[in-house]
Coordinates of C-alpha atoms and ligand atoms in Angstrom, one line a residue:
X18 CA 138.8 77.5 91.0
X19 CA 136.5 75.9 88.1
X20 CA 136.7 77.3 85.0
X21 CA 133.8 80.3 84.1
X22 CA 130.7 79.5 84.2
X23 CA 127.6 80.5 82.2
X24 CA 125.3 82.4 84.7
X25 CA 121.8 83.6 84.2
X26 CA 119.9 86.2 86.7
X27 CA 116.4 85.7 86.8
X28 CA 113.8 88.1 87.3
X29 CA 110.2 89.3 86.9
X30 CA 109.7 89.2 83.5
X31 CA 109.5 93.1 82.6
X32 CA 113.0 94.2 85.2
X33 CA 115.2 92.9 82.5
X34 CA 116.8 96.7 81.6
X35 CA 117.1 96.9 85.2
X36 CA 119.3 94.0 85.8
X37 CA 121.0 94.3 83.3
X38 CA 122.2 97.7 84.5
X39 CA 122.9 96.3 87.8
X40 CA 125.1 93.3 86.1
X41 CA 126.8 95.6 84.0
X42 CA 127.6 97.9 87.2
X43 CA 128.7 94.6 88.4
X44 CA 131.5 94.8 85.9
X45 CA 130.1 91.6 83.5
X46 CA 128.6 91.6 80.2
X47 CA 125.0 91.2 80.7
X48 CA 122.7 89.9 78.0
X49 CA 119.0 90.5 78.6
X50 CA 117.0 87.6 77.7
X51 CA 113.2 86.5 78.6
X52 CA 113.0 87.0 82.4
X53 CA 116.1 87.5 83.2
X54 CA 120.0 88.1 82.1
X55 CA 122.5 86.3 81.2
X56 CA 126.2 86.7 81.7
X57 CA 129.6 85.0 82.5
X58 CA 132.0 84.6 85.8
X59 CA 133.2 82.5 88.4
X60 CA 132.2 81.5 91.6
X61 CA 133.0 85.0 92.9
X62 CA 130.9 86.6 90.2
X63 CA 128.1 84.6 91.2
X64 CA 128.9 85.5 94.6
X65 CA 128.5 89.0 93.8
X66 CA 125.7 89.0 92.4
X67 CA 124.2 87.0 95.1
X68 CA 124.9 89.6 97.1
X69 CA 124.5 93.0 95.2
X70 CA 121.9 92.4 92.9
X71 CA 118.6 94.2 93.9
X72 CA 116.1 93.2 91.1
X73 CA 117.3 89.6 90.6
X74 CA 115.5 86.7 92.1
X75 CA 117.8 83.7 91.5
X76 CA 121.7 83.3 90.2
X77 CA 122.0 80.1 88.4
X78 CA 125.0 78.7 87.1
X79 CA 124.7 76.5 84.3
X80 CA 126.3 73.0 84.8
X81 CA 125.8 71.2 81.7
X82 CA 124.1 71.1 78.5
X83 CA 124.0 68.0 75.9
X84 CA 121.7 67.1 73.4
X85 CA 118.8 64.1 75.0
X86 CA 116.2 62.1 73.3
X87 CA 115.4 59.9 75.9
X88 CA 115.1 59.3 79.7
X89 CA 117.3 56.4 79.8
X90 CA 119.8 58.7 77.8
X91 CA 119.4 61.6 80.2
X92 CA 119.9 59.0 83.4
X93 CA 123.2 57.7 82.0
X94 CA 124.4 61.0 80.9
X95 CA 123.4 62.8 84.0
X96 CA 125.8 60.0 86.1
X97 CA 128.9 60.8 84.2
X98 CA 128.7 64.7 85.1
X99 CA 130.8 66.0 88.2
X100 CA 128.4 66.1 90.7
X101 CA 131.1 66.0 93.6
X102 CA 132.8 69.2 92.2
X103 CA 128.8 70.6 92.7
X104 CA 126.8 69.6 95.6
X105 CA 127.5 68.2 99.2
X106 CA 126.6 64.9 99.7
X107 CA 124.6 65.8 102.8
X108 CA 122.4 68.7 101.8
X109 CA 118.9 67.6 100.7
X110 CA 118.8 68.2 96.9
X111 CA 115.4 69.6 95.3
X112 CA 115.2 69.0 91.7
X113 CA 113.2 71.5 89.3
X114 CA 112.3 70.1 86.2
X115 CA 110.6 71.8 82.7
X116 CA 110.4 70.8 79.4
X117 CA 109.2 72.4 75.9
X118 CA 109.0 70.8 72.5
X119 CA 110.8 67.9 73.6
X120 CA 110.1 63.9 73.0
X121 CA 111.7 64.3 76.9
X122 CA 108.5 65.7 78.6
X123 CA 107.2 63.9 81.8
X124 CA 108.8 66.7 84.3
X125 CA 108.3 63.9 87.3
X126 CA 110.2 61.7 85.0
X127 CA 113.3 63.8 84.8
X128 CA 113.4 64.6 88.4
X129 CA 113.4 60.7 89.2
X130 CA 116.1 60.3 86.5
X131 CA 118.2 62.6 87.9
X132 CA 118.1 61.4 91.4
X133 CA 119.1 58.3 90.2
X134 CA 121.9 59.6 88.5
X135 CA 122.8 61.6 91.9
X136 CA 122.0 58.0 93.8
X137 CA 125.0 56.4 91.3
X138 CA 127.3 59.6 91.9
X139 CA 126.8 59.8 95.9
X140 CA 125.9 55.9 96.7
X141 CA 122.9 56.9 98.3
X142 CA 119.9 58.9 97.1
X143 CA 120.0 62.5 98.2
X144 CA 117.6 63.7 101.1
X145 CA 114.4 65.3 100.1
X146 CA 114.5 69.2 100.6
X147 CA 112.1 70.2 103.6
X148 CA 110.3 73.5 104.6
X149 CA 112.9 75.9 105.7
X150 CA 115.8 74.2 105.7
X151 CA 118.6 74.9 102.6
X152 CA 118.4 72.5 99.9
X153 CA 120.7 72.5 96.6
X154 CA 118.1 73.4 93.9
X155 CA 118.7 71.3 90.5
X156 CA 116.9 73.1 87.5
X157 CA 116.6 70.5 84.3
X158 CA 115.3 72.2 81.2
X159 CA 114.4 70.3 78.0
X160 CA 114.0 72.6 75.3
X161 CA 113.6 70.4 71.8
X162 CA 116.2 68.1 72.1
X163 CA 118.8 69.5 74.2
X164 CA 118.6 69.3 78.1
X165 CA 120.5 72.1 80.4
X166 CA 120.9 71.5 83.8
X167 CA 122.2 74.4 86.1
X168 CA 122.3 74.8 89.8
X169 CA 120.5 77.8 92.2
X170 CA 123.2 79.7 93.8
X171 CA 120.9 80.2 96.6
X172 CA 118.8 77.9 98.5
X173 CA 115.6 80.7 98.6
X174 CA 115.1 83.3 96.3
X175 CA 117.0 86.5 96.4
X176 CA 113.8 88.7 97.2
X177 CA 113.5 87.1 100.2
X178 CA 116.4 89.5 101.9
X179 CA 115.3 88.4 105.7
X180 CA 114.5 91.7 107.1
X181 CA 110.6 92.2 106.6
X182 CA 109.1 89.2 108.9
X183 CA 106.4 91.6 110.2
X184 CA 103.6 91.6 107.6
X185 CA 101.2 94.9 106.5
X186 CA 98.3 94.9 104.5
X187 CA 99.5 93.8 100.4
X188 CA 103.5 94.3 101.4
X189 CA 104.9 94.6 98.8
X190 CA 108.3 92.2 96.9
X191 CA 111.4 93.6 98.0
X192 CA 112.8 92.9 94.4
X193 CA 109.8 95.2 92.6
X194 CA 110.7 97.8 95.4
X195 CA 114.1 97.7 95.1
X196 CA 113.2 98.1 90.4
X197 CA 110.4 101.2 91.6
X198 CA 113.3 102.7 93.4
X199 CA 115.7 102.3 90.4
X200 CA 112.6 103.5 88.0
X201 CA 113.3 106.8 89.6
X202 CA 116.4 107.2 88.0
X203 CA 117.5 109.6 90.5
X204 CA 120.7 109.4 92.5
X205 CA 121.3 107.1 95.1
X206 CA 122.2 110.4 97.7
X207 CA 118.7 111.8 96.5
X208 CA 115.8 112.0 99.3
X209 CA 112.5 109.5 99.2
X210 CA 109.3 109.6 100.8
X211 CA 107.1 106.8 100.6
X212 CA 103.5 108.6 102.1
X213 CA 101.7 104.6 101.9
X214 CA 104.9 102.7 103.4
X215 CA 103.3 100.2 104.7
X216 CA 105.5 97.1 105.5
X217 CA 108.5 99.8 104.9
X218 CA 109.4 97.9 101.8
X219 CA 110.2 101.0 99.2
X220 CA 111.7 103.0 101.9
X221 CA 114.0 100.0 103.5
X222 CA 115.2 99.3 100.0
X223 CA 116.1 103.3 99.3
X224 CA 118.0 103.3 102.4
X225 CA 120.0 100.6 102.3
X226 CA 121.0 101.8 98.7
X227 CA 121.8 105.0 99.6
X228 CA 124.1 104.0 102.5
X229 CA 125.8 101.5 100.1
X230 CA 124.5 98.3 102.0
X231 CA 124.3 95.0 100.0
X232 CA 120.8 94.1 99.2
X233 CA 121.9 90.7 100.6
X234 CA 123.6 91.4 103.2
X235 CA 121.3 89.8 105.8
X236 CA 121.2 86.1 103.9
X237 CA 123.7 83.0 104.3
X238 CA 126.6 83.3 102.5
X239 CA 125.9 82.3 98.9
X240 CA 126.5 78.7 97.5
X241 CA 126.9 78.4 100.9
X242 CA 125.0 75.0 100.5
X243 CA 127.2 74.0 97.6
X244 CA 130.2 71.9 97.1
X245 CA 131.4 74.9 95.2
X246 CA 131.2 76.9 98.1
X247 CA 134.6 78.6 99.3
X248 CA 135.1 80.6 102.0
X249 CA 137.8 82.8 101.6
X250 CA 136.3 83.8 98.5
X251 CA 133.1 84.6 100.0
X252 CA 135.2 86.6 103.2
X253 CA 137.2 88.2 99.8
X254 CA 133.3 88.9 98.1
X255 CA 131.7 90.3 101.3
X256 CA 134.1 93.5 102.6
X257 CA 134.9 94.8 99.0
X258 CA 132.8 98.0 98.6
X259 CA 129.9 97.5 96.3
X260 CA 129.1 98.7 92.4
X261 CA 128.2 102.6 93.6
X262 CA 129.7 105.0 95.4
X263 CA 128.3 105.2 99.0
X264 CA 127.5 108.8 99.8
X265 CA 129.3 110.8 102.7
X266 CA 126.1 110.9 104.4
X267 CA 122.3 109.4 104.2
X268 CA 119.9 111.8 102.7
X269 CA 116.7 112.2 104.3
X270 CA 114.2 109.4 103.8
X271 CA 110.7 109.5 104.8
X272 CA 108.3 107.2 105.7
X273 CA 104.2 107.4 106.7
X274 CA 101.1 105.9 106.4
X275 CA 97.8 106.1 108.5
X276 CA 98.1 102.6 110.0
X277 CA 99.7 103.0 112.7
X278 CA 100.4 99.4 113.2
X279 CA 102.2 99.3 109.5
X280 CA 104.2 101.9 110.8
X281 CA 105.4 99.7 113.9
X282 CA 106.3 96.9 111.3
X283 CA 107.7 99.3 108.9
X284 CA 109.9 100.6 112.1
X285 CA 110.5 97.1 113.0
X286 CA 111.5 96.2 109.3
X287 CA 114.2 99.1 109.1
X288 CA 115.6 97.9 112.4
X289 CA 116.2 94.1 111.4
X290 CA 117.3 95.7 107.9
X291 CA 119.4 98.0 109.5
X292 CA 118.2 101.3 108.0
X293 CA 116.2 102.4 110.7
X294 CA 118.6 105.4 111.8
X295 CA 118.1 106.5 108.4
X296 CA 114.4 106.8 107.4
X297 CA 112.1 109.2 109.4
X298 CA 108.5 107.2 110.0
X299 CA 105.4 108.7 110.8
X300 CA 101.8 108.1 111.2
X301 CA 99.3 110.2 109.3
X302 CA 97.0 110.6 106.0
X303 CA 99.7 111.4 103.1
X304 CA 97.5 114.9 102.9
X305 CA 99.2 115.7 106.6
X306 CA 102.8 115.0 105.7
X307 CA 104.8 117.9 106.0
X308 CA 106.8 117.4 102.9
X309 CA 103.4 117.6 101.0
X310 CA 103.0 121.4 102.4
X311 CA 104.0 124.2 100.2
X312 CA 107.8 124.8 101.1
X313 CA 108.2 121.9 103.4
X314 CA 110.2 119.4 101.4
X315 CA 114.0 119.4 100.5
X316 CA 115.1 120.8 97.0
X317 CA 115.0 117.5 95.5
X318 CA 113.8 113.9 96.0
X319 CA 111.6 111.1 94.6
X320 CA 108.2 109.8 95.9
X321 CA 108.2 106.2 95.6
X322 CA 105.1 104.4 96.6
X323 CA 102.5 101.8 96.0
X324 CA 98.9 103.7 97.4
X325 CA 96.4 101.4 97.9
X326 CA 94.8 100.0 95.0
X327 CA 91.7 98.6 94.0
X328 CA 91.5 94.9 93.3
X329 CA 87.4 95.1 91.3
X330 CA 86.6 97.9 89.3
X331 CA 84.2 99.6 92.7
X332 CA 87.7 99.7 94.6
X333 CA 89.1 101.6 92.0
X334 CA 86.3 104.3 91.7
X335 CA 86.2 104.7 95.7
X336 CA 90.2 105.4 95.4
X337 CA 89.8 108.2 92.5
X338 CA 89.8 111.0 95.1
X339 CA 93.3 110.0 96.6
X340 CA 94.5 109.8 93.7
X341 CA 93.3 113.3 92.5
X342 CA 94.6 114.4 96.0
X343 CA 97.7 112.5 95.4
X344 CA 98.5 114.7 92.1
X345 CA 97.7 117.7 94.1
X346 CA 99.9 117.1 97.1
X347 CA 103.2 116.6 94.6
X348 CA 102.8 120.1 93.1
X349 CA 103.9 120.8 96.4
X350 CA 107.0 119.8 95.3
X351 CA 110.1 121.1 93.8
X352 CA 111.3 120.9 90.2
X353 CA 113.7 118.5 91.3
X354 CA 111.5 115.6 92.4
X355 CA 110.6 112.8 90.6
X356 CA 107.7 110.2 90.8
X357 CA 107.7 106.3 91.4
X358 CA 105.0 105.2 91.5
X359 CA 103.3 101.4 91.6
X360 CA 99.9 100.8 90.1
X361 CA 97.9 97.8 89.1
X362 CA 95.4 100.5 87.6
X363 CA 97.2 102.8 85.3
X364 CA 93.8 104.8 84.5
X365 CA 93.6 105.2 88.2
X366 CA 96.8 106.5 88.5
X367 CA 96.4 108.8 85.3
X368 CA 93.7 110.4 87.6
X369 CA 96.6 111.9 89.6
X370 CA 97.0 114.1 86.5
X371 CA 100.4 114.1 86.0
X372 CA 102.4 113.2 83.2
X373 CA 102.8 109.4 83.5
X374 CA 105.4 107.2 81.8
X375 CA 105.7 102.9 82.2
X376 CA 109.1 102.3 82.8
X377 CA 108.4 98.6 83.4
X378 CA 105.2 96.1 83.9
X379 CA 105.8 92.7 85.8
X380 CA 103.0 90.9 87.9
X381 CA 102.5 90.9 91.9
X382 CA 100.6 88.5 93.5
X383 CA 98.7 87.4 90.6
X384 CA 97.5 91.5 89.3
X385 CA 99.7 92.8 86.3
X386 CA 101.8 96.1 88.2
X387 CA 103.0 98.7 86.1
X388 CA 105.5 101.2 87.4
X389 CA 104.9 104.7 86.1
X390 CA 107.4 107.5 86.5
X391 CA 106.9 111.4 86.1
X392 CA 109.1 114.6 86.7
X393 CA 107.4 116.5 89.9
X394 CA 107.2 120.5 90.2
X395 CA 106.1 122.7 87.6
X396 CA 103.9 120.6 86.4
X397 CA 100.2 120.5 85.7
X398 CA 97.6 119.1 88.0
X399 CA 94.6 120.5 87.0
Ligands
LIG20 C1 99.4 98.9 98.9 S1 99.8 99.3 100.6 C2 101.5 99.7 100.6 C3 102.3 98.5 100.7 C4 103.8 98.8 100.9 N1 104.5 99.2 99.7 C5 104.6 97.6 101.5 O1 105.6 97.2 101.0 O2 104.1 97.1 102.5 C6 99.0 100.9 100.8 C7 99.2 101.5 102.1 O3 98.6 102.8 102.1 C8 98.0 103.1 103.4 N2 97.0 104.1 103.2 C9 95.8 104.1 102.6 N3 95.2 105.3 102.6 C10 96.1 106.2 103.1 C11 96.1 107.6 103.3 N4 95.0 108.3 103.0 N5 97.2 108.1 103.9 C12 98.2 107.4 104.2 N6 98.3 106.0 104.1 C13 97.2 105.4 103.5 C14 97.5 101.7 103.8 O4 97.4 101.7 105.3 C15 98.5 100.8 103.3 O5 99.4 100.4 104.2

């Protein structure tokens, strides 16, 4: 087993809190930096969080770090490094490469550099990565004069959890579903309704985490790709129980939206995801759902959802009755519900008339997405 490595979880810049929560759940130290966290372990840490972290986009171990003034420096310094220990000579090797305040700063440069350092290592130059196929990802950062190189743990980002292949109108990222779940900040045995599902995305996410089920369950074995790769580690990493305590039983879930052909992907989503047992879909206006009736809801819960939003300001005006409805329909609810909810327009969501709070802001597909929490029941919505 190599010695422990320095590891940094990326994220969306604005989940930071939120994975560092779900690092230090993980039983490591986390420290939150820009975009991300940084923390220490081995190649079973790294596999756990691979596999259990929800917000996180990337693992990456950091290989090396040594202080570079030059690209002939970088080249000869690169060759000396252990590549072997790292990568498999056969698996096409993608390098990524960024630099800032640096006399090192032609990023096609470094890339070139460092596959001819792997070309010296491996006595051949490594295969270029292709579409769909798992490739060893080499990050080189030059910062000033000191170059880092670290290696992706996985060969696609962890977001990309394989379940959702059927697309809905502006799905939305599995990672900013899993952090508006989490935004909650209710208990993982506590009942969701997402009334503009959708793809499925907030309620597949809520699921899986209520039934204790990996959020990367359904992807190839981490570092799988990598010469670091061991698999009685990764047997060792995949049946021990997760960071939270799986409840006896699933609490309700439930899932709607007026489209009924979302709701058929949404269905399909759960099924691949295997959450489907657990989340109750229907097709309807949110106004029809029968936990937004007077009485009709359990005790306790939290809406999580992403309505539809409005891209220009006209949008945005056209939407102002939903959302008035919106803050209507939740009064409906107990005292023990809370409110997740995602908005690119936070004035548009004020007009749900509830008492808002950002718990984080990140971007989506190029629109700034805040999400805004509130405590549902006796509460105002005048
Ligand atoms: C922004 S999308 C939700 C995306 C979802 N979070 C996902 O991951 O795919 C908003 C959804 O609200 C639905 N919708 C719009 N108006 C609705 C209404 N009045 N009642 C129920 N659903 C509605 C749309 O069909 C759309 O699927």
């Amino acid at each position: 087993m190599p010695p422990p490595f320095e590891l940094f979880a990326a994220c969306s810049p604005g989940l930071e809190p939120l994975l560092a929560a779900e690092l230090q759940a993980l039983g490591t130290t986390p420290r939150p930096l820009r975009g991300g966290v940084a923390f220490a372990g081995d190649v079973d840490t790294a596999m756990r969080a691979c596999l259990w972290l929800g917000t996180a986009s990337h693992v990456l171990l950091r290989l090396a770090e040594f202080p570079c003034r030059a690209l002939g420096e970088l080249q000869r310094k690169a060759s000396l490094l252990p590549w072997r220990d790292w990568l498999r000579a056969k698996v096409p090797v993608d390098v990524h490469a960024t630099s800032r305040g640096s006399r090192v700063y032609h990023t096609g440069a470094i890339a070139e550099r460092i596959g001819n350092a792997l070309t010296a290592v491996f006595g051949r130059a490594p295969a270029a990565a292709s579409a769909g196929a798992p490739a060893a990802r080499v990050h080189v950062r030059f910062a000033g004069d000191v170059c880092t190189i670290s290696l992706d743990a996985t060969s696609e980002p962890l977001h990309r959890r394989g379940y959702r292949l059927d697309g809905a109108k502006a799905p939305l990222r599995e990672d900013l579903a899993h952090a508006l779940v989490l935004a909650g900040g209710m208990p993982a045995d506590t009942a969701v309704l997402d009334p503009f599902c959708g793809a499925g995305t907030i309620a597949i996410e809520a699921a899986a985490r209520a039934l204790g089920l990996a959020p990367g369950r359904l992807r190839a074995p981490a570092l799988e790709h990598l010469a670091l790769f061991d698999d009685a580690t990764w047997q060792r990493v995949r049946s021990a129980a997760g960071p939270a305590p799986t409840p006896a039983a699933a609490p309700p879930i439930a899932a709607a939206d007026r489209d009924a052909g979302a709701i058929t992907a949404a269905r399909q989503n759960a099924e691949r995801a295997g959450v489907a047992a657990a989340i109750a879909f229907s097709v309807g206006a949110f106004t029809a759902h029968p936990w937004l009736q007077p009485g009709g809801a359990p005790a306790a819960g939290l809406l999580a959802t992403n309505p539809p939003f409005g891209r220009r300001v006209a949008d945005g005006k056209q939407l102002v009755p939903l959302y008035q409805s919106l803050g209507h329909r939740t009064a409906a609810l107990g005292a023990g519900w809370r409110l997740a909810l995602l908005a690119h327009d936070v004035r548009l969501a004020r007009r749900t008339a509830l008492p808002l709070r950002a718990a984080w802001t990140t971007r989506h597909g190029g629109l700034s997405v805040t999400a805004l929490t509130a405590p549902l029941g006796a509460v105002s919505t005048s």
